[in-house]
PDB file of C-alpha atoms and ligand atoms in Angstrom:
ATOM      1  CA  UNK A 768      -3.362 -24.264   2.890  1.00 58.00           C
ATOM      2  CA  UNK A 769      -6.828 -22.896   3.644  1.00 73.00           C
ATOM      3  CA  UNK A 770      -8.808 -22.293   0.440  1.00 88.00           C
ATOM      4  CA  UNK A 771     -10.717 -18.994  -0.340  1.00 91.00           C
ATOM      5  CA  UNK A 772     -13.404 -20.797  -2.363  1.00 97.00           C
ATOM      6  CA  UNK A 773     -15.993 -23.184  -1.091  1.00 97.00           C
ATOM      7  CA  UNK A 774     -16.832 -25.568  -3.817  1.00 97.00           C
ATOM      8  CA  UNK A 775     -20.051 -27.769  -4.016  1.00 98.00           C
ATOM      9  CA  UNK A 776     -19.964 -30.044  -7.117  1.00 98.00           C
ATOM     10  CA  UNK A 777     -23.332 -30.469  -9.038  1.00 95.00           C
ATOM     11  CA  UNK A 778     -21.835 -33.812 -10.304  1.00 94.00           C
ATOM     12  CA  UNK A 779     -18.430 -35.467  -9.323  1.00 92.00           C
ATOM     13  CA  UNK A 780     -16.764 -34.235 -12.467  1.00 93.00           C
ATOM     14  CA  UNK A 781     -18.716 -31.444 -14.134  1.00 98.00           C
ATOM     15  CA  UNK A 782     -20.251 -28.143 -12.943  1.00 98.00           C
ATOM     16  CA  UNK A 783     -19.970 -26.772  -9.438  1.00 98.00           C
ATOM     17  CA  UNK A 784     -21.276 -23.992  -7.283  1.00 98.00           C
ATOM     18  CA  UNK A 785     -18.443 -21.702  -5.817  1.00 98.00           C
ATOM     19  CA  UNK A 786     -18.991 -19.531  -2.932  1.00 98.00           C
ATOM     20  CA  UNK A 787     -17.226 -17.542  -0.111  1.00 97.00           C
ATOM     21  CA  UNK A 788     -16.034 -14.678  -2.150  1.00 98.00           C
ATOM     22  CA  UNK A 789     -17.163 -11.153  -3.322  1.00 98.00           C
ATOM     23  CA  UNK A 790     -16.168 -10.934  -6.844  1.00 98.00           C
ATOM     24  CA  UNK A 791     -16.464  -6.975  -6.671  1.00 98.00           C
ATOM     25  CA  UNK A 792     -13.335  -7.020  -4.730  1.00 97.00           C
ATOM     26  CA  UNK A 793      -9.735  -7.169  -6.260  1.00 97.00           C
ATOM     27  CA  UNK A 794      -8.791 -10.740  -6.945  1.00 97.00           C
ATOM     28  CA  UNK A 795      -5.554 -11.876  -5.390  1.00 96.00           C
ATOM     29  CA  UNK A 796      -3.377 -14.294  -7.334  1.00 96.00           C
ATOM     30  CA  UNK A 797      -4.131 -17.144  -5.013  1.00 96.00           C
ATOM     31  CA  UNK A 798      -7.863 -16.729  -5.754  1.00 97.00           C
ATOM     32  CA  UNK A 799      -7.382 -16.709  -9.410  1.00 98.00           C
ATOM     33  CA  UNK A 800      -5.270 -19.808  -9.140  1.00 97.00           C
ATOM     34  CA  UNK A 801      -8.076 -21.491  -7.103  1.00 98.00           C
ATOM     35  CA  UNK A 802     -10.719 -20.482  -9.798  1.00 98.00           C
ATOM     36  CA  UNK A 803      -8.429 -21.821 -12.583  1.00 98.00           C
ATOM     37  CA  UNK A 804      -8.085 -25.022 -10.634  1.00 98.00           C
ATOM     38  CA  UNK A 805     -11.873 -25.468 -10.246  1.00 98.00           C
ATOM     39  CA  UNK A 806     -12.454 -24.609 -13.853  1.00 98.00           C
ATOM     40  CA  UNK A 807      -9.909 -27.378 -14.858  1.00 98.00           C
ATOM     41  CA  UNK A 808     -11.786 -29.753 -12.562  1.00 98.00           C
ATOM     42  CA  UNK A 809     -15.319 -28.853 -13.302  1.00 98.00           C
ATOM     43  CA  UNK A 810     -15.405 -26.987 -16.589  1.00 98.00           C
ATOM     44  CA  UNK A 811     -18.312 -24.665 -15.307  1.00 98.00           C
ATOM     45  CA  UNK A 812     -18.808 -22.786 -12.198  1.00 98.00           C
ATOM     46  CA  UNK A 813     -21.788 -20.870 -10.736  1.00 98.00           C
ATOM     47  CA  UNK A 814     -21.288 -18.025  -8.477  1.00 98.00           C
ATOM     48  CA  UNK A 815     -24.538 -16.678  -6.911  1.00 98.00           C
ATOM     49  CA  UNK A 816     -25.317 -13.155  -5.499  1.00 98.00           C
ATOM     50  CA  UNK A 817     -22.477 -11.339  -7.208  1.00 98.00           C
ATOM     51  CA  UNK A 818     -23.894  -7.776  -7.718  1.00 98.00           C
ATOM     52  CA  UNK A 819     -21.399  -6.793 -10.425  1.00 98.00           C
ATOM     53  CA  UNK A 820     -21.672  -3.839 -12.609  1.00 98.00           C
ATOM     54  CA  UNK A 821     -19.741  -3.376 -15.968  1.00 97.00           C
ATOM     55  CA  UNK A 822     -16.525  -2.071 -14.331  1.00 98.00           C
ATOM     56  CA  UNK A 823     -16.359  -4.716 -11.752  1.00 98.00           C
ATOM     57  CA  UNK A 824     -17.277  -7.508 -14.144  1.00 98.00           C
ATOM     58  CA  UNK A 825     -14.458  -6.324 -16.398  1.00 98.00           C
ATOM     59  CA  UNK A 826     -12.104  -6.061 -13.612  1.00 98.00           C
ATOM     60  CA  UNK A 827     -12.787  -9.644 -12.468  1.00 98.00           C
ATOM     61  CA  UNK A 828     -12.108 -10.761 -16.077  1.00 98.00           C
ATOM     62  CA  UNK A 829      -8.921  -8.883 -16.236  1.00 98.00           C
ATOM     63  CA  UNK A 830      -7.682 -10.544 -13.063  1.00 98.00           C
ATOM     64  CA  UNK A 831      -8.182 -14.035 -14.831  1.00 98.00           C
ATOM     65  CA  UNK A 832      -6.663 -13.411 -18.261  1.00 98.00           C
ATOM     66  CA  UNK A 833      -6.942 -11.361 -21.419  1.00 98.00           C
ATOM     67  CA  UNK A 834     -10.322 -10.166 -22.548  1.00 98.00           C
ATOM     68  CA  UNK A 835     -11.716 -10.370 -26.081  1.00 96.00           C
ATOM     69  CA  UNK A 836     -12.725  -7.048 -27.440  1.00 89.00           C
ATOM     70  CA  UNK A 837     -13.846  -7.629 -30.985  1.00 79.00           C
ATOM     71  CA  UNK A 838     -17.567  -7.904 -31.158  1.00 75.00           C
ATOM     72  CA  UNK A 839     -18.552 -10.876 -33.186  1.00 78.00           C
ATOM     73  CA  UNK A 840     -22.061  -9.787 -34.241  1.00 79.00           C
ATOM     74  CA  UNK A 841     -23.945  -7.997 -36.861  1.00 77.00           C
ATOM     75  CA  UNK A 842     -24.963  -4.243 -37.036  1.00 78.00           C
ATOM     76  CA  UNK A 843     -22.078  -3.488 -34.427  1.00 76.00           C
ATOM     77  CA  UNK A 844     -22.756   0.186 -35.002  1.00 77.00           C
ATOM     78  CA  UNK A 845     -26.096  -0.248 -33.094  1.00 81.00           C
ATOM     79  CA  UNK A 846     -24.246  -1.256 -29.815  1.00 89.00           C
ATOM     80  CA  UNK A 847     -26.071  -0.656 -26.519  1.00 94.00           C
ATOM     81  CA  UNK A 848     -22.939  -0.905 -24.384  1.00 94.00           C
ATOM     82  CA  UNK A 849     -20.024   1.507 -24.636  1.00 90.00           C
ATOM     83  CA  UNK A 850     -17.421  -0.736 -23.058  1.00 93.00           C
ATOM     84  CA  UNK A 851     -16.081  -3.188 -25.809  1.00 92.00           C
ATOM     85  CA  UNK A 852     -14.875  -5.704 -23.186  1.00 95.00           C
ATOM     86  CA  UNK A 853     -18.713  -6.390 -22.251  1.00 96.00           C
ATOM     87  CA  UNK A 854     -20.547  -8.541 -24.789  1.00 96.00           C
ATOM     88  CA  UNK A 855     -24.254  -7.620 -24.785  1.00 95.00           C
ATOM     89  CA  UNK A 856     -26.255 -10.876 -24.499  1.00 97.00           C
ATOM     90  CA  UNK A 857     -29.597  -9.176 -24.405  1.00 97.00           C
ATOM     91  CA  UNK A 858     -32.800  -8.848 -26.446  1.00 97.00           C
ATOM     92  CA  UNK A 859     -32.428  -5.031 -26.211  1.00 97.00           C
ATOM     93  CA  UNK A 860     -31.750  -2.344 -28.751  1.00 96.00           C
ATOM     94  CA  UNK A 861     -29.323   0.473 -28.359  1.00 94.00           C
ATOM     95  CA  UNK A 862     -32.007   2.661 -26.858  1.00 95.00           C
ATOM     96  CA  UNK A 863     -32.855  -0.092 -24.201  1.00 96.00           C
ATOM     97  CA  UNK A 864     -36.136  -1.210 -25.695  1.00 97.00           C
ATOM     98  CA  UNK A 865     -36.985  -4.673 -26.720  1.00 98.00           C
ATOM     99  CA  UNK A 866     -35.759  -5.709 -30.187  1.00 97.00           C
ATOM    100  CA  UNK A 867     -38.434  -5.744 -32.790  1.00 96.00           C
ATOM    101  CA  UNK A 868     -39.830  -9.116 -33.936  1.00 96.00           C
ATOM    102  CA  UNK A 869     -38.087  -8.838 -37.233  1.00 94.00           C
ATOM    103  CA  UNK A 870     -35.017  -7.038 -36.048  1.00 94.00           C
ATOM    104  CA  UNK A 871     -31.861  -8.307 -37.766  1.00 93.00           C
ATOM    105  CA  UNK A 872     -30.050  -8.619 -34.422  1.00 93.00           C
ATOM    106  CA  UNK A 873     -32.863 -10.635 -32.976  1.00 95.00           C
ATOM    107  CA  UNK A 874     -32.602 -13.099 -35.883  1.00 95.00           C
ATOM    108  CA  UNK A 875     -28.765 -13.244 -35.521  1.00 94.00           C
ATOM    109  CA  UNK A 876     -29.061 -13.713 -31.639  1.00 95.00           C
ATOM    110  CA  UNK A 877     -31.398 -16.671 -32.177  1.00 96.00           C
ATOM    111  CA  UNK A 878     -28.227 -18.630 -33.095  1.00 97.00           C
ATOM    112  CA  UNK A 879     -27.403 -18.657 -29.416  1.00 97.00           C
ATOM    113  CA  UNK A 880     -30.000 -21.339 -29.102  1.00 98.00           C
ATOM    114  CA  UNK A 881     -27.805 -23.684 -31.020  1.00 98.00           C
ATOM    115  CA  UNK A 882     -25.018 -25.784 -29.047  1.00 98.00           C
ATOM    116  CA  UNK A 883     -21.818 -23.942 -29.597  1.00 98.00           C
ATOM    117  CA  UNK A 884     -18.433 -22.857 -28.191  1.00 98.00           C
ATOM    118  CA  UNK A 885     -17.942 -19.145 -27.945  1.00 98.00           C
ATOM    119  CA  UNK A 886     -15.557 -17.695 -30.693  1.00 98.00           C
ATOM    120  CA  UNK A 887     -14.641 -21.089 -32.218  1.00 98.00           C
ATOM    121  CA  UNK A 888     -14.853 -19.160 -35.387  1.00 97.00           C
ATOM    122  CA  UNK A 889     -11.977 -16.839 -34.440  1.00 97.00           C
ATOM    123  CA  UNK A 890      -8.311 -18.022 -35.278  1.00 96.00           C
ATOM    124  CA  UNK A 891      -7.424 -17.839 -31.461  1.00 97.00           C
ATOM    125  CA  UNK A 892     -10.776 -18.857 -29.834  1.00 97.00           C
ATOM    126  CA  UNK A 893     -12.087 -18.231 -26.485  1.00 98.00           C
ATOM    127  CA  UNK A 894     -11.137 -19.610 -23.122  1.00 98.00           C
ATOM    128  CA  UNK A 895     -13.577 -18.733 -20.383  1.00 98.00           C
ATOM    129  CA  UNK A 896     -16.937 -16.999 -20.821  1.00 98.00           C
ATOM    130  CA  UNK A 897     -18.274 -15.207 -17.758  1.00 98.00           C
ATOM    131  CA  UNK A 898     -21.973 -14.564 -18.107  1.00 98.00           C
ATOM    132  CA  UNK A 899     -23.695 -12.385 -15.628  1.00 98.00           C
ATOM    133  CA  UNK A 900     -27.464 -11.882 -15.066  1.00 98.00           C
ATOM    134  CA  UNK A 901     -28.708  -8.379 -14.688  1.00 98.00           C
ATOM    135  CA  UNK A 902     -32.363  -8.755 -15.748  1.00 98.00           C
ATOM    136  CA  UNK A 903     -34.176 -12.210 -16.345  1.00 98.00           C
ATOM    137  CA  UNK A 904     -37.518 -13.112 -17.756  1.00 98.00           C
ATOM    138  CA  UNK A 905     -40.165 -14.599 -15.536  1.00 98.00           C
ATOM    139  CA  UNK A 906     -39.932 -18.025 -17.481  1.00 98.00           C
ATOM    140  CA  UNK A 907     -37.487 -19.800 -19.613  1.00 98.00           C
ATOM    141  CA  UNK A 908     -34.079 -18.470 -20.692  1.00 98.00           C
ATOM    142  CA  UNK A 909     -32.095 -21.179 -18.924  1.00 98.00           C
ATOM    143  CA  UNK A 910     -28.436 -21.716 -20.065  1.00 98.00           C
ATOM    144  CA  UNK A 911     -27.206 -25.173 -20.682  1.00 98.00           C
ATOM    145  CA  UNK A 912     -23.671 -26.390 -20.741  1.00 98.00           C
ATOM    146  CA  UNK A 913     -22.422 -29.797 -21.935  1.00 98.00           C
ATOM    147  CA  UNK A 914     -19.225 -31.444 -20.847  1.00 98.00           C
ATOM    148  CA  UNK A 915     -17.049 -32.199 -23.870  1.00 98.00           C
ATOM    149  CA  UNK A 916     -14.397 -34.195 -22.054  1.00 98.00           C
ATOM    150  CA  UNK A 917     -16.881 -36.563 -20.694  1.00 98.00           C
ATOM    151  CA  UNK A 918     -18.369 -36.759 -24.315  1.00 98.00           C
ATOM    152  CA  UNK A 919     -14.980 -37.552 -25.653  1.00 98.00           C
ATOM    153  CA  UNK A 920     -14.204 -40.236 -22.864  1.00 98.00           C
ATOM    154  CA  UNK A 921     -17.479 -41.848 -23.623  1.00 98.00           C
ATOM    155  CA  UNK A 922     -16.530 -42.579 -27.365  1.00 98.00           C
ATOM    156  CA  UNK A 923     -15.225 -45.910 -28.197  1.00 98.00           C
ATOM    157  CA  UNK A 924     -11.558 -46.355 -29.288  1.00 98.00           C
ATOM    158  CA  UNK A 925     -12.202 -46.734 -32.880  1.00 98.00           C
ATOM    159  CA  UNK A 926     -14.245 -43.520 -33.095  1.00 98.00           C
ATOM    160  CA  UNK A 927     -11.599 -41.611 -31.097  1.00 98.00           C
ATOM    161  CA  UNK A 928      -9.086 -42.807 -33.638  1.00 98.00           C
ATOM    162  CA  UNK A 929     -11.171 -41.748 -36.477  1.00 98.00           C
ATOM    163  CA  UNK A 930     -11.616 -38.232 -34.960  1.00 98.00           C
ATOM    164  CA  UNK A 931      -8.245 -37.623 -33.450  1.00 97.00           C
ATOM    165  CA  UNK A 932      -6.491 -35.780 -36.263  1.00 96.00           C
ATOM    166  CA  UNK A 933      -9.508 -34.115 -37.995  1.00 98.00           C
ATOM    167  CA  UNK A 934      -9.545 -30.405 -38.563  1.00 98.00           C
ATOM    168  CA  UNK A 935     -12.893 -28.463 -39.045  1.00 98.00           C
ATOM    169  CA  UNK A 936     -13.883 -25.062 -40.458  1.00 98.00           C
ATOM    170  CA  UNK A 937     -15.733 -22.891 -38.188  1.00 98.00           C
ATOM    171  CA  UNK A 938     -17.747 -19.649 -39.195  1.00 98.00           C
ATOM    172  CA  UNK A 939     -20.649 -17.331 -37.920  1.00 97.00           C
ATOM    173  CA  UNK A 940     -22.042 -17.838 -41.482  1.00 97.00           C
ATOM    174  CA  UNK A 941     -22.313 -21.569 -41.086  1.00 98.00           C
ATOM    175  CA  UNK A 942     -24.218 -21.438 -37.680  1.00 98.00           C
ATOM    176  CA  UNK A 943     -26.487 -18.717 -38.758  1.00 96.00           C
ATOM    177  CA  UNK A 944     -27.362 -20.472 -41.984  1.00 97.00           C
ATOM    178  CA  UNK A 945     -28.465 -23.362 -39.855  1.00 97.00           C
ATOM    179  CA  UNK A 946     -31.510 -21.212 -38.953  1.00 96.00           C
ATOM    180  CA  UNK A 947     -31.815 -19.782 -42.490  1.00 96.00           C
ATOM    181  CA  UNK A 948     -30.233 -16.638 -41.717  1.00 95.00           C
ATOM    182  CA  UNK A 949     -28.062 -15.960 -44.696  1.00 94.00           C
ATOM    183  CA  UNK A 950     -28.376 -12.169 -45.407  1.00 90.00           C
ATOM    184  CA  UNK A 951     -24.920 -11.084 -44.775  1.00 92.00           C
ATOM    185  CA  UNK A 952     -23.169  -8.074 -46.217  1.00 93.00           C
ATOM    186  CA  UNK A 953     -20.086  -8.600 -48.256  1.00 95.00           C
ATOM    187  CA  UNK A 954     -18.204  -6.921 -45.306  1.00 93.00           C
ATOM    188  CA  UNK A 955     -19.683  -9.423 -42.769  1.00 93.00           C
ATOM    189  CA  UNK A 956     -18.967 -12.395 -45.144  1.00 95.00           C
ATOM    190  CA  UNK A 957     -15.275 -11.134 -45.072  1.00 95.00           C
ATOM    191  CA  UNK A 958     -15.248 -10.600 -41.353  1.00 93.00           C
ATOM    192  CA  UNK A 959     -16.721 -14.036 -40.618  1.00 95.00           C
ATOM    193  CA  UNK A 960     -14.517 -15.937 -43.172  1.00 97.00           C
ATOM    194  CA  UNK A 961     -14.108 -19.635 -41.954  1.00 98.00           C
ATOM    195  CA  UNK A 962     -11.211 -20.514 -39.563  1.00 98.00           C
ATOM    196  CA  UNK A 963      -9.724 -23.948 -39.061  1.00 98.00           C
ATOM    197  CA  UNK A 964      -9.788 -25.736 -35.618  1.00 98.00           C
ATOM    198  CA  UNK A 965      -9.013 -29.172 -34.450  1.00 98.00           C
ATOM    199  CA  UNK A 966     -11.860 -31.310 -33.637  1.00 98.00           C
ATOM    200  CA  UNK A 967     -10.119 -32.962 -30.662  1.00 98.00           C
ATOM    201  CA  UNK A 968      -8.420 -30.734 -28.241  1.00 98.00           C
ATOM    202  CA  UNK A 969      -5.815 -31.527 -25.768  1.00 97.00           C
ATOM    203  CA  UNK A 970      -5.666 -29.224 -22.687  1.00 96.00           C
ATOM    204  CA  UNK A 971      -2.192 -29.142 -21.219  1.00 94.00           C
ATOM    205  CA  UNK A 972      -3.076 -28.151 -17.593  1.00 95.00           C
ATOM    206  CA  UNK A 973      -5.313 -31.426 -17.216  1.00 97.00           C
ATOM    207  CA  UNK A 974      -3.766 -33.714 -19.816  1.00 96.00           C
ATOM    208  CA  UNK A 975      -7.406 -34.374 -20.792  1.00 97.00           C
ATOM    209  CA  UNK A 976      -9.006 -34.387 -24.276  1.00 98.00           C
ATOM    210  CA  UNK A 977     -12.206 -32.801 -25.323  1.00 98.00           C
ATOM    211  CA  UNK A 978     -14.481 -32.902 -28.285  1.00 98.00           C
ATOM    212  CA  UNK A 979     -14.277 -29.382 -29.802  1.00 98.00           C
ATOM    213  CA  UNK A 980     -17.781 -29.147 -31.281  1.00 98.00           C
ATOM    214  CA  UNK A 981     -19.609 -26.054 -32.156  1.00 98.00           C
ATOM    215  CA  UNK A 982     -22.811 -24.978 -34.396  1.00 98.00           C
ATOM    216  CA  UNK A 983     -20.085 -22.817 -36.161  1.00 98.00           C
ATOM    217  CA  UNK A 984     -18.708 -25.901 -37.804  1.00 98.00           C
ATOM    218  CA  UNK A 985     -19.640 -26.121 -41.602  1.00 98.00           C
ATOM    219  CA  UNK A 986     -16.823 -28.293 -43.074  1.00 98.00           C
ATOM    220  CA  UNK A 987     -14.216 -30.903 -42.235  1.00 98.00           C
ATOM    221  CA  UNK A 988     -11.038 -30.292 -43.997  1.00 98.00           C
ATOM    222  CA  UNK A 989     -10.638 -33.043 -46.879  1.00 98.00           C
ATOM    223  CA  UNK A 990     -14.142 -34.338 -46.576  1.00 98.00           C
ATOM    224  CA  UNK A 991     -17.083 -34.027 -48.747  1.00 98.00           C
ATOM    225  CA  UNK A 992     -19.642 -31.641 -47.047  1.00 98.00           C
ATOM    226  CA  UNK A 993     -22.608 -33.923 -46.635  1.00 98.00           C
ATOM    227  CA  UNK A 994     -20.301 -36.693 -45.022  1.00 98.00           C
ATOM    228  CA  UNK A 995     -18.645 -34.041 -42.747  1.00 98.00           C
ATOM    229  CA  UNK A 996     -22.021 -32.717 -41.564  1.00 98.00           C
ATOM    230  CA  UNK A 997     -23.484 -35.996 -40.979  1.00 98.00           C
ATOM    231  CA  UNK A 998     -20.657 -36.961 -38.674  1.00 98.00           C
ATOM    232  CA  UNK A 999     -20.932 -33.629 -36.956  1.00 98.00           C
ATOM    233  CA  UNK A1000     -24.593 -33.944 -36.367  1.00 98.00           C
ATOM    234  CA  UNK A1001     -24.011 -37.575 -34.816  1.00 98.00           C
ATOM    235  CA  UNK A1002     -21.384 -36.279 -32.591  1.00 98.00           C
ATOM    236  CA  UNK A1003     -23.627 -33.378 -31.415  1.00 98.00           C
ATOM    237  CA  UNK A1004     -26.325 -35.811 -30.583  1.00 98.00           C
ATOM    238  CA  UNK A1005     -23.891 -37.871 -28.585  1.00 98.00           C
ATOM    239  CA  UNK A1006     -22.221 -34.908 -26.909  1.00 98.00           C
ATOM    240  CA  UNK A1007     -25.372 -33.311 -25.685  1.00 98.00           C
ATOM    241  CA  UNK A1008     -27.036 -36.418 -24.289  1.00 98.00           C
ATOM    242  CA  UNK A1009     -28.718 -35.383 -21.094  1.00 98.00           C
ATOM    243  CA  UNK A1010     -25.998 -37.136 -18.950  1.00 98.00           C
ATOM    244  CA  UNK A1011     -23.477 -34.607 -20.154  1.00 98.00           C
ATOM    245  CA  UNK A1012     -25.553 -31.519 -19.498  1.00 98.00           C
ATOM    246  CA  UNK A1013     -25.848 -29.046 -16.728  1.00 98.00           C
ATOM    247  CA  UNK A1014     -28.847 -26.827 -16.988  1.00 98.00           C
ATOM    248  CA  UNK A1015     -28.642 -23.425 -15.298  1.00 98.00           C
ATOM    249  CA  UNK A1016     -31.650 -21.760 -14.080  1.00 98.00           C
ATOM    250  CA  UNK A1017     -30.845 -18.151 -13.671  1.00 98.00           C
ATOM    251  CA  UNK A1018     -31.226 -15.772 -10.704  1.00 98.00           C
ATOM    252  CA  UNK A1019     -30.265 -12.085 -10.913  1.00 98.00           C
ATOM    253  CA  UNK A1020     -26.712 -11.602 -10.147  1.00 98.00           C
ATOM    254  CA  UNK A1021     -25.703 -15.097 -11.085  1.00 98.00           C
ATOM    255  CA  UNK A1022     -22.110 -15.208 -12.675  1.00 98.00           C
ATOM    256  CA  UNK A1023     -21.726 -18.390 -14.774  1.00 98.00           C
ATOM    257  CA  UNK A1024     -18.268 -19.345 -15.945  1.00 99.00           C
ATOM    258  CA  UNK A1025     -17.787 -21.976 -18.593  1.00 98.00           C
ATOM    259  CA  UNK A1026     -14.549 -23.158 -20.288  1.00 98.00           C
ATOM    260  CA  UNK A1027     -15.073 -22.951 -24.099  1.00 98.00           C
ATOM    261  CA  UNK A1028     -12.217 -25.443 -24.660  1.00 98.00           C
ATOM    262  CA  UNK A1029     -13.992 -28.151 -22.800  1.00 98.00           C
ATOM    263  CA  UNK A1030     -17.711 -27.419 -22.974  1.00 98.00           C
ATOM    264  CA  UNK A1031     -20.497 -26.327 -25.416  1.00 98.00           C
ATOM    265  CA  UNK A1032     -23.377 -24.322 -24.281  1.00 98.00           C
ATOM    266  CA  UNK A1033     -26.837 -22.865 -25.655  1.00 98.00           C
ATOM    267  CA  UNK A1034     -29.485 -20.506 -24.488  1.00 98.00           C
ATOM    268  CA  UNK A1035     -33.041 -21.776 -24.130  1.00 98.00           C
ATOM    269  CA  UNK A1036     -36.047 -19.952 -25.422  1.00 98.00           C
ATOM    270  CA  UNK A1037     -38.101 -17.303 -23.475  1.00 98.00           C
ATOM    271  CA  UNK A1038     -40.703 -14.848 -24.443  1.00 98.00           C
ATOM    272  CA  UNK A1039     -38.217 -12.365 -25.811  1.00 98.00           C
ATOM    273  CA  UNK A1040     -40.759 -10.207 -27.549  1.00 97.00           C
ATOM    274  CA  UNK A1041     -42.262  -9.321 -24.327  1.00 98.00           C
ATOM    275  CA  UNK A1042     -39.693  -9.553 -21.375  1.00 98.00           C
ATOM    276  CA  UNK A1043     -36.291  -8.086 -21.299  1.00 98.00           C
ATOM    277  CA  UNK A1044     -33.401 -10.372 -20.599  1.00 98.00           C
ATOM    278  CA  UNK A1045     -30.033  -8.483 -19.909  1.00 98.00           C
ATOM    279  CA  UNK A1046     -27.086 -10.813 -19.673  1.00 98.00           C
ATOM    280  CA  UNK A1047     -23.509  -9.503 -20.112  1.00 98.00           C
ATOM    281  CA  UNK A1048     -20.583 -11.491 -20.962  1.00 98.00           C
ATOM    282  CA  UNK A1049     -16.820 -10.984 -20.543  1.00 98.00           C
ATOM    283  CA  UNK A1050     -14.701 -13.523 -22.460  1.00 98.00           C
ATOM    284  CA  UNK A1051     -11.171 -14.536 -22.097  1.00 98.00           C
ATOM    285  CA  UNK A1052      -9.112 -15.371 -25.109  1.00 97.00           C
ATOM    286  CA  UNK A1053      -7.141 -18.722 -25.356  1.00 97.00           C
ATOM    287  CA  UNK A1054      -3.430 -18.552 -26.030  1.00 94.00           C
ATOM    288  CA  UNK A1055      -3.309 -19.824 -29.754  1.00 95.00           C
ATOM    289  CA  UNK A1056      -5.209 -21.541 -32.363  1.00 96.00           C
ATOM    290  CA  UNK A1057      -6.096 -25.183 -31.732  1.00 97.00           C
ATOM    291  CA  UNK A1058      -3.903 -25.981 -34.752  1.00 96.00           C
ATOM    292  CA  UNK A1059      -0.921 -25.118 -32.521  1.00 94.00           C
ATOM    293  CA  UNK A1060      -1.806 -27.572 -29.687  1.00 84.00           C
ATOM    294  CA  UNK A1061       0.644 -30.141 -28.475  1.00 65.00           C
ATOM    295  CA  UNK A1062      -0.030 -33.574 -30.022  1.00 56.00           C
TER     296      UNK A1062
HETATM  297  C1  LIG B1556     -23.294 -16.644 -24.554  1.00 86.55           C
HETATM  298  C2  LIG B1556     -24.486 -17.494 -24.879  1.00 86.55           C
HETATM  299  C3  LIG B1556     -26.548 -18.174 -24.004  1.00 86.55           C
HETATM  300  C4  LIG B1556     -27.744 -17.600 -23.160  1.00 86.55           C
HETATM  301  O1  LIG B1556     -23.548 -15.701 -23.676  1.00 86.55           O
HETATM  302  O2  LIG B1556     -22.332 -16.845 -25.177  1.00 86.55           O
HETATM  303  O3  LIG B1556     -24.486 -18.269 -25.888  1.00 86.55           O
HETATM  304  O4  LIG B1556     -28.340 -18.335 -22.440  1.00 86.55           O
HETATM  305  N1  LIG B1556     -25.586 -17.309 -24.108  1.00 86.55           N
HETATM  306  O5  LIG B1556     -27.824 -16.351 -23.041  1.00 86.55           O
HETATM  307 MN1  LIG B1557     -22.252 -18.394 -26.465  1.00 86.55          MN
END
């Protein structure tokens, strides 16, 4: 069978550049299957020179799965983008100007600089995130992705045994508190109430396991909080060693896809009070809570 995609791996097992397709065109099932296979193999794919707009980015997402529509942010009524399937990952206010230095949304968005997995704080978390660059700053603002399957594989057997059946509590309240952002309304506290997820995931399509870490973790069920957070911090350090990390330097019209089941990611700083950075994300939802996963 001839393949539609050309794949150029960044490393033998993690991150690859994919080319040979125009993602503005309808995605035939054979191409969707090749993308899934490449995602299973590499965890992260880069497509360059894809001049998507909101409708074509959305259509591409729909071709690969079910799109998340609930917006997990603060001050949702101040949305800049009308289409609820497009997540606004920018430093722009509803009127298109750069967010003020003390804007609440800006403070909240800084949480994206912590290593995390998207929507791990939702009962059914995210599968793929597809982030597209519309406007980029002159310097900084890279996105880093870390390989949580390799991080799991690199742990010794004793540690794997200790972690295997642990369950964590995830919430946006926990990740934002890490940066000292604690001014949530009662309604936001209710919306962002913690959810439980397994710390070790099993991915049926590959038979591999991954460490399901995220800045959103604030508890391990049944553990004292300091002991839990000390372990999570240790695992975070391990899992984000440079040997597990791909750093993506953006060009306009790049589409970066990562699998939230098997990777963590973070945004890197840039001069966000001065330069616009307009990134838009379509996110696919996973099929079930990790608590339901096969043993
Ligand atoms: C995201 C995210 C980081 C960045 O889109 O989910 O965390 O570099 N982005 O913008
Ligand atoms: Mn994210």
